[in-house]
């Protein structure tokens, strides 16, 4: 994953199957999975939900740093319900081990240096891990800074960014018990471009400060039906300020978030070498207080929620079964009721169930399907927003009468491997009875010249397919192809769902020779003409990329150097999910240089 690393989590994952990028400039980019965004995609770090405001608006940045990632996994199917009933699109879990889970044998160091030409950005990270008796100690530090993004027709003015964050973690590990904690500080400041219809003439600036304190304790019981008990507690403080060009505060968000969970992991029951039963279950609570200031006319509110969940996996001969469930009670309350008498407190009971089965018909030919039903409560922003959101260039109106979103999903899939060839293909179909979306009404608040977006629930279809093929042409040369397509429709109307990505794909040739890796790839997307009212269509495109990587050992150290070239022919192309596509395209020719040192 490190060779694909970029400055944001979204750009790191952009060529993964089914993933697109929502953006309002490069800094606040966020992944979209199968056309679903917002909190339909949960973001987690080390299995614990990560809190920021990136799910609520396109101008809000993700506060997860991909520089720390040991592994980034996209979770779908029944295991999603370990995290949330809301994550119908999936969960992106970034594994970083802020609290180190094992005791290192000796000192471990990792240094990372990254440079990108399209925005003249620099990223420097330093990680260290070492033991002190039975204590594992880990620290991380990252600093990155970039200037305005260069496109083939000019710079995206006011798209600069600066970010620094650090983490310190320690874990006491003794026999079958461990207890540890970590503290993370995060700061970023970035620009939001302007100069287009609905945009601030001179752009806006966002400043985010976040700190998170985590406690993790693990007890290995090794009982017949209970193997591990894991306790997690995380407290996050989040402060976001949005500044207009005259440096006055347009909006401020202060959020305190507390998550507590207890997870019980079952001991694996082996029937024989190939058949087994394994699973986990647990409970989780969440308390969140949100205060708003500046030019924001929405109330201070609190969220209190309690959840219970389970997951089971059973392997029997050629069959694999997975089953998961989750139930959540949520209460949204307004703490300034006397100022917002027209709004009301809301209670929601939501649940999700999901089942997956697969069958190996013949050697390496697997047929299967996943089906699920889940409900998602509206967010506080969906319920209570009322007023201008300057950095997002919208006047947002919530709906306090919204009901939970409901979706039934089915997904058949096939996987096949034969000698040097493999293919995985799936078709997915989501039937929403109440799809919650903020839609452009076509009206404008002329006092501040912002388009009015109103949140509503509509019945909708969301369906599509994904294909991932790989073929080893000769021993050192491999070709792989990914294609993904999604279609969004509002039922009983001729309208499309807004901000749905077009068909997109990537074809790559990878050549490996000893310590060298070379690749040539083409990234392509179809035009998107199936748009909502007042939404702009976009043209299709095809761009070419290449990369080269060399890795070697020297003494006790290991080194990796990679050079990537993106959009080699400096093509003008536009991302349909970009809010600024009407004025400027995506970046032009871009070189990425990455150096990593391990000790």
Coordinates of N, CA and C in Angstrom, one line a residue, residues 1-2 4-16 19-23 25-33 41-46 48-52 54-55 60-74 90-96 114 116 123 142 144 161 163 165 184 186 210 566 592:
X1 N 0.8 -1.2 0.0 CA 0.0 0.0 0.0 C 0.9 1.3 0.0
X2 N 2.1 1.2 0.6 CA 2.9 2.4 0.7 C 3.3 3.0 -0.6
X4 N 1.5 3.2 -3.2 CA 0.4 3.9 -3.7 C 0.1 5.2 -2.9
X5 N 0.9 5.4 -1.9 CA 0.6 6.5 -0.9 C 0.5 7.9 -1.6
X6 N -0.4 8.7 -1.1 CA -0.5 10.1 -1.5 C -0.8 10.9 -0.3
X7 N -1.1 12.2 -0.5 CA -1.2 13.1 0.6 C -2.5 12.9 1.4
X8 N -3.6 12.3 0.8 CA -4.8 12.1 1.4 C -5.2 10.6 1.3
X9 N -6.1 10.2 2.2 CA -6.5 8.8 2.1 C -7.3 8.5 0.8
X10 N -8.1 9.5 0.4 CA -8.9 9.3 -0.8 C -8.0 9.1 -2.0
X11 N -7.0 10.0 -2.2 CA -6.1 9.8 -3.4 C -5.2 8.6 -3.3
X12 N -5.0 8.1 -2.1 CA -4.2 6.8 -1.9 C -5.1 5.7 -2.4
X13 N -6.4 5.7 -2.3 CA -7.3 4.6 -2.6 C -8.0 4.8 -4.0
X14 N -7.7 5.8 -4.7 CA -8.5 6.3 -5.9 C -8.6 5.2 -7.0
X15 N -7.6 4.3 -7.1 CA -7.7 3.3 -8.2 C -8.1 1.9 -7.7
X16 N -8.6 1.9 -6.4 CA -9.1 0.6 -5.9 C -10.5 0.4 -6.5
X19 N -14.1 2.5 -5.9 CA -13.9 3.7 -5.1 C -13.7 4.9 -6.1
X20 N -14.4 6.0 -5.7 CA -14.2 7.3 -6.4 C -13.9 8.3 -5.4
X21 N -13.6 9.6 -5.8 CA -13.2 10.6 -4.9 C -14.2 11.8 -5.0
X22 N -14.8 12.2 -3.8 CA -15.5 13.4 -3.7 C -14.5 14.5 -3.3
X23 N -14.6 15.7 -4.0 CA -13.6 16.7 -3.6 C -14.2 18.1 -3.8
X25 N -11.5 20.7 -4.1 CA -10.1 21.0 -3.9 C -9.4 19.7 -3.4
X26 N -8.1 19.6 -3.4 CA -7.4 18.4 -3.1 C -7.5 18.0 -1.6
X27 N -7.4 19.0 -0.7 CA -7.2 18.7 0.7 C -8.4 18.0 1.4
X28 N -9.7 18.4 1.1 CA -10.8 17.8 1.7 C -11.4 16.5 0.9
X29 N -10.6 15.9 0.1 CA -11.0 14.8 -0.7 C -11.4 13.6 0.2
X30 N -12.5 12.9 -0.1 CA -13.0 11.8 0.7 C -13.4 10.6 -0.2
X31 N -13.1 9.4 0.2 CA -13.5 8.2 -0.7 C -15.1 8.1 -0.8
X32 N -15.5 7.7 -1.9 CA -16.9 7.3 -2.2 C -16.9 5.8 -2.7
X33 N -17.7 5.0 -2.1 CA -17.8 3.6 -2.4 C -19.1 3.3 -3.1
X41 N -20.5 5.5 4.5 CA -19.2 4.9 4.5 C -18.6 5.3 5.9
X42 N -18.2 4.3 6.7 CA -17.6 4.5 8.0 C -16.1 4.5 7.8
X43 N -15.4 5.4 8.5 CA -14.0 5.4 8.5 C -13.5 5.0 9.9
X44 N -12.6 4.1 10.0 CA -12.1 3.5 11.2 C -10.6 3.5 11.3
X45 N -10.0 3.6 12.5 CA -8.6 3.4 12.7 C -8.4 2.4 13.7
X46 N -7.7 1.3 13.4 CA -7.5 0.2 14.3 C -8.8 -0.4 14.8
X48 N -11.7 1.1 15.4 CA -12.5 2.1 16.2 C -12.9 3.2 15.2
X49 N -14.2 3.6 15.2 CA -14.6 4.6 14.3 C -13.9 5.9 14.6
X50 N -13.4 6.6 13.5 CA -12.7 7.8 13.6 C -13.7 9.0 13.4
X51 N -13.6 9.9 14.3 CA -14.6 11.0 14.2 C -13.9 12.3 13.5
X52 N -14.6 12.8 12.5 CA -14.4 14.1 12.0 C -15.7 14.5 11.3
X54 N -16.0 15.0 8.0 CA -15.8 14.8 6.5 C -17.1 14.2 5.9
X55 N -17.9 13.4 6.7 CA -19.1 12.8 6.2 C -20.2 13.8 6.0
X60 N -15.1 19.5 4.2 CA -14.6 19.0 5.5 C -13.6 17.9 5.2
X61 N -12.4 17.9 5.8 CA -11.3 17.0 5.5 C -11.3 15.8 6.4
X62 N -10.9 14.7 5.8 CA -10.7 13.4 6.6 C -9.4 13.6 7.5
X63 N -9.5 13.2 8.7 CA -8.4 13.4 9.7 C -7.6 12.1 9.9
X64 N -7.6 11.3 8.9 CA -6.8 10.0 8.9 C -5.6 10.2 8.0
X65 N -4.4 9.9 8.5 CA -3.2 10.1 7.8 C -2.7 8.8 7.2
X66 N -2.7 8.6 5.9 CA -2.3 7.4 5.3 C -0.8 7.0 5.5
X67 N 0.0 8.0 5.9 CA 1.4 7.8 6.1 C 1.7 6.8 7.2
X68 N 0.7 6.7 8.1 CA 0.9 5.7 9.3 C 0.4 4.3 8.9
X69 N -0.3 4.1 7.8 CA -1.0 2.9 7.6 C -0.1 1.7 7.4
X70 N -0.3 0.6 8.2 CA 0.3 -0.6 7.9 C -0.5 -1.4 6.8
X71 N -1.8 -1.2 6.9 CA -2.7 -1.8 5.9 C -4.0 -1.0 5.9
X72 N -4.6 -0.9 4.7 CA -5.9 -0.3 4.5 C -6.8 -1.3 4.0
X73 N -7.9 -1.6 4.7 CA -8.8 -2.6 4.2 C -10.2 -2.0 4.0
X74 N -10.9 -2.5 2.9 CA -12.3 -2.1 2.7 C -13.1 -3.3 3.1
X90 N -19.9 0.3 3.1 CA -18.7 -0.4 3.6 C -18.0 0.4 4.6
X91 N -16.9 -0.2 5.1 CA -16.1 0.4 6.1 C -14.6 0.5 5.6
X92 N -14.0 1.6 5.7 CA -12.6 1.7 5.4 C -11.8 1.7 6.7
X93 N -11.1 0.7 7.0 CA -10.4 0.5 8.3 C -8.9 0.7 8.0
X94 N -8.3 1.7 8.6 CA -6.8 1.9 8.4 C -6.1 1.4 9.7
X95 N -5.3 0.4 9.4 CA -4.6 -0.3 10.5 C -3.3 0.4 10.8
X96 N -3.1 1.0 11.9 CA -1.9 1.8 12.3 C -1.3 1.3 13.6
X114 N 8.2 12.0 1.1 CA 7.4 12.0 -0.1 C 7.3 13.4 -0.7
X116 N 5.7 15.6 -4.2 CA 4.8 15.6 -5.3 C 4.9 16.9 -6.1
X123 N 6.0 15.7 2.2 CA 5.5 14.9 3.3 C 6.6 14.2 4.0
X142 N 4.3 13.3 11.7 CA 4.2 13.6 10.2 C 4.0 15.1 10.0
X144 N 3.4 17.7 6.6 CA 3.2 17.9 5.2 C 2.7 19.3 4.8
X161 N -2.3 23.6 1.4 CA -2.6 22.9 2.7 C -1.4 22.8 3.5
X163 N -0.2 20.5 7.2 CA -0.7 19.5 8.2 C 0.4 19.0 9.0
X165 N 0.8 16.1 12.5 CA 0.1 15.3 13.5 C 1.1 14.4 14.1
X184 N -3.2 11.2 20.4 CA -2.9 11.7 19.0 C -3.3 13.2 18.9
X186 N -3.6 16.3 16.1 CA -3.8 16.5 14.6 C -4.1 18.0 14.4
X210 N -7.6 18.6 16.3 CA -8.2 17.4 16.8 C -7.2 16.7 17.7
X566 N 1.9 10.6 -13.2 CA 0.5 10.6 -13.4 C 0.1 11.5 -14.5
X592 N 5.5 11.8 -8.5 CA 5.5 11.5 -7.1 C 6.8 10.7 -6.7

